[in-house]
mmCIF file of C-alpha atoms and ligand atoms in Angstrom:
data_model
loop_
_atom_site.group_PDB
_atom_site.id
_atom_site.type_symbol
_atom_site.label_atom_id
_atom_site.label_comp_id
_atom_site.label_asym_id
_atom_site.label_seq_id
_atom_site.Cartn_x
_atom_site.Cartn_y
_atom_site.Cartn_z
ATOM 1 C CA MET A 171 -10.938 -33.312 -36.747
ATOM 2 C CA VAL A 172 -8.930 -30.117 -37.177
ATOM 3 C CA VAL A 173 -12.082 -28.100 -36.418
ATOM 4 C CA LEU A 174 -12.640 -30.145 -33.257
ATOM 5 C CA MET A 175 -9.007 -29.615 -32.195
ATOM 6 C CA ARG A 176 -9.405 -25.892 -32.696
ATOM 7 C CA ALA A 177 -12.535 -25.880 -30.550
ATOM 8 C CA VAL A 178 -10.779 -27.883 -27.835
ATOM 9 C CA THR A 179 -7.794 -25.542 -27.943
ATOM 10 C CA ARG A 180 -10.090 -22.559 -27.575
ATOM 11 C CA VAL A 181 -11.864 -24.112 -24.575
ATOM 12 C CA LEU A 182 -8.507 -24.945 -22.983
ATOM 13 C CA ALA A 183 -7.308 -21.379 -23.541
ATOM 14 C CA VAL A 184 -10.433 -20.008 -21.847
ATOM 15 C CA LEU A 185 -10.033 -22.432 -18.926
ATOM 16 C CA LEU A 186 -6.393 -21.433 -18.582
ATOM 17 C CA LEU A 187 -7.352 -17.746 -18.477
ATOM 18 C CA VAL A 188 -9.978 -18.438 -15.812
ATOM 19 C CA ALA A 189 -7.442 -20.431 -13.777
ATOM 20 C CA LEU A 190 -4.874 -17.630 -14.076
ATOM 21 C CA SER A 191 -7.302 -14.926 -13.042
ATOM 22 C CA ASP A 192 -8.389 -17.026 -10.039
ATOM 23 C CA THR A 193 -4.766 -17.398 -8.975
ATOM 24 C CA HIS A 194 -4.280 -13.667 -9.319
ATOM 25 C CA ALA A 195 -7.294 -12.930 -7.138
ATOM 26 C CA SER A 196 -6.220 -15.346 -4.409
ATOM 27 C CA LEU A 197 -2.723 -13.805 -4.317
ATOM 28 C CA GLN A 198 -4.153 -10.493 -3.197
ATOM 29 C CA ASP A 199 -4.620 -10.075 0.524
ATOM 30 C CA THR A 200 -8.258 -9.743 1.318
ATOM 31 C CA PRO A 201 -8.789 -7.058 3.933
ATOM 32 C CA ALA A 202 -11.050 -7.747 6.890
ATOM 33 C CA ALA A 203 -14.579 -6.360 6.654
ATOM 34 C CA GLY A 204 -14.788 -2.642 7.351
ATOM 35 C CA VAL A 205 -11.102 -2.067 6.705
ATOM 36 C CA GLN A 206 -9.987 0.452 4.124
ATOM 37 C CA VAL A 207 -6.707 -0.404 2.440
ATOM 38 C CA VAL A 208 -4.388 2.446 1.480
ATOM 39 C CA GLU A 209 -1.231 1.689 -0.455
ATOM 40 C CA ILE A 210 1.587 4.147 0.110
ATOM 41 C CA SER A 211 4.917 4.181 -1.629
ATOM 42 C CA ALA A 212 7.991 5.916 -0.278
ATOM 43 C CA GLU A 213 10.767 7.304 -2.410
ATOM 44 C CA ARG A 214 13.482 9.944 -1.771
ATOM 45 C CA PHE A 215 11.971 12.328 -0.660
ATOM 46 C CA SER A 216 8.229 11.873 -0.681
ATOM 47 C CA PHE A 217 5.347 9.582 0.102
ATOM 48 C CA THR A 218 2.702 8.845 -2.532
ATOM 49 C CA PRO A 219 -0.051 9.661 -1.791
ATOM 50 C CA SER A 220 1.090 12.365 0.615
ATOM 51 C CA GLU A 221 -2.434 13.368 1.582
ATOM 52 C CA ILE A 222 -5.015 10.793 2.648
ATOM 53 C CA ARG A 223 -8.573 11.839 3.502
ATOM 54 C CA VAL A 224 -10.860 9.478 5.380
ATOM 55 C CA ARG A 225 -13.863 9.513 7.668
ATOM 56 C CA ALA A 226 -12.974 9.558 11.354
ATOM 57 C CA GLY A 227 -13.108 6.100 12.888
ATOM 58 C CA THR A 228 -12.264 4.260 9.676
ATOM 59 C CA ARG A 229 -9.990 1.310 10.239
ATOM 60 C CA LEU A 230 -7.132 1.897 7.851
ATOM 61 C CA GLU A 231 -4.797 -0.787 6.707
ATOM 62 C CA LEU A 232 -1.741 1.091 5.482
ATOM 63 C CA ARG A 233 0.401 -0.949 3.125
ATOM 64 C CA LEU A 234 3.757 0.678 2.694
ATOM 65 C CA ARG A 235 6.645 -0.055 0.415
ATOM 66 C CA SER A 236 9.822 1.677 -0.593
ATOM 67 C CA ASP A 237 10.725 2.322 -4.202
ATOM 68 C CA ASP A 238 14.372 2.915 -3.387
ATOM 69 C CA THR A 239 16.237 2.811 -0.080
ATOM 70 C CA THR A 240 15.138 2.011 3.484
ATOM 71 C CA HIS A 241 12.648 4.549 4.813
ATOM 72 C CA GLY A 242 10.616 4.881 7.965
ATOM 73 C CA PHE A 243 6.980 5.700 8.557
ATOM 74 C CA HIS A 244 6.149 7.509 11.763
ATOM 75 C CA ILE A 245 2.738 9.024 12.505
ATOM 76 C CA ILE A 246 3.518 11.914 14.834
ATOM 77 C CA GLY A 247 1.647 11.712 18.134
ATOM 78 C CA THR A 248 1.127 7.947 17.865
ATOM 79 C CA ASP A 249 3.333 4.960 18.596
ATOM 80 C CA ILE A 250 3.271 3.942 14.926
ATOM 81 C CA ASP A 251 6.848 3.992 13.707
ATOM 82 C CA ILE A 252 7.858 1.255 11.313
ATOM 83 C CA GLU A 253 10.718 0.567 8.979
ATOM 84 C CA LEU A 254 10.101 0.141 5.258
ATOM 85 C CA PRO A 255 12.680 -2.203 3.787
ATOM 86 C CA LYS A 256 14.484 -1.395 0.562
ATOM 87 C CA ARG A 257 12.829 -1.677 -2.828
ATOM 88 C CA GLY A 258 11.903 -5.226 -3.677
ATOM 89 C CA ARG A 259 12.032 -6.452 -0.070
ATOM 90 C CA GLY A 260 8.311 -6.387 0.492
ATOM 91 C CA THR A 261 5.491 -4.399 1.959
ATOM 92 C CA THR A 262 4.998 -3.439 5.591
ATOM 93 C CA THR A 263 1.451 -3.227 6.858
ATOM 94 C CA VAL A 264 0.197 -1.276 9.830
ATOM 95 C CA GLU A 265 -3.319 -0.582 11.036
ATOM 96 C CA PHE A 266 -4.421 2.881 12.107
ATOM 97 C CA GLN A 267 -7.877 4.016 13.182
ATOM 98 C CA PRO A 268 -7.830 7.827 13.331
ATOM 99 C CA LYS A 269 -10.174 9.949 15.381
ATOM 100 C CA ALA A 270 -11.131 13.253 13.769
ATOM 101 C CA GLY A 271 -8.020 15.327 13.182
ATOM 102 C CA ARG A 272 -4.892 15.853 11.144
ATOM 103 C CA TYR A 273 -2.078 13.371 11.532
ATOM 104 C CA THR A 274 1.269 14.249 10.067
ATOM 105 C CA PHE A 275 3.447 11.332 9.109
ATOM 106 C CA GLU A 276 7.154 11.486 8.361
ATOM 107 C CA CYS A 277 10.075 9.375 7.343
ATOM 108 C CA SER A 278 11.893 8.197 10.474
ATOM 109 C CA GLN A 279 14.996 6.687 8.851
ATOM 110 C CA LEU A 280 17.696 9.074 7.710
ATOM 111 C CA CYS A 281 17.567 8.581 3.946
ATOM 112 C CA GLY A 282 19.485 11.514 2.477
ATOM 113 C CA ALA A 283 19.539 15.250 1.946
ATOM 114 C CA GLY A 284 15.772 15.738 1.688
ATOM 115 C CA HIS A 285 14.885 13.422 4.548
ATOM 116 C CA GLU A 286 13.257 16.083 6.750
ATOM 117 C CA PHE A 287 10.930 17.141 3.931
ATOM 118 C CA MET A 288 9.579 13.629 3.562
ATOM 119 C CA ARG A 289 6.169 14.076 5.096
ATOM 120 C CA GLY A 290 2.502 13.607 4.498
ATOM 121 C CA VAL A 291 -0.816 13.938 6.260
ATOM 122 C CA ILE A 292 -3.859 11.840 7.093
ATOM 123 C CA ILE A 293 -6.959 14.004 7.483
ATOM 124 C CA ALA A 294 -9.865 12.334 9.267
ATOM 125 C CA THR A 295 -13.166 14.184 9.242
ATOM 126 C CA GLU A 296 -16.514 13.490 10.933
HETATM 127 CU CU1 CU B 296 14.081 9.567 5.423
#
């Protein structure tokens, strides 16, 4: 009987693990087909990653979050300019499909002494 209980416990543990991993998978946002997800974190006074290289024409889903205060994310020469709420207040997502070129992005919310150095670049090549 004890042996049987142990076997049952083991099966239950495995089932629980499977259930947990399923839940985990379904919690993640599934990007649309052909979309490349890039996660970017902002922190005084940098973006990580600060250099993103992609093929021109790729549909990028940029998922941005702040690790400290409110920041902004502005891609110079485009109308993309969004606010990233403070740490713990969630992720902001924006889609960007670059043609070939270099796109500088910058923080657009005054966030402190190093604010103007808070920049990065998306490089899209053919
Ligand atoms: Cu800033």
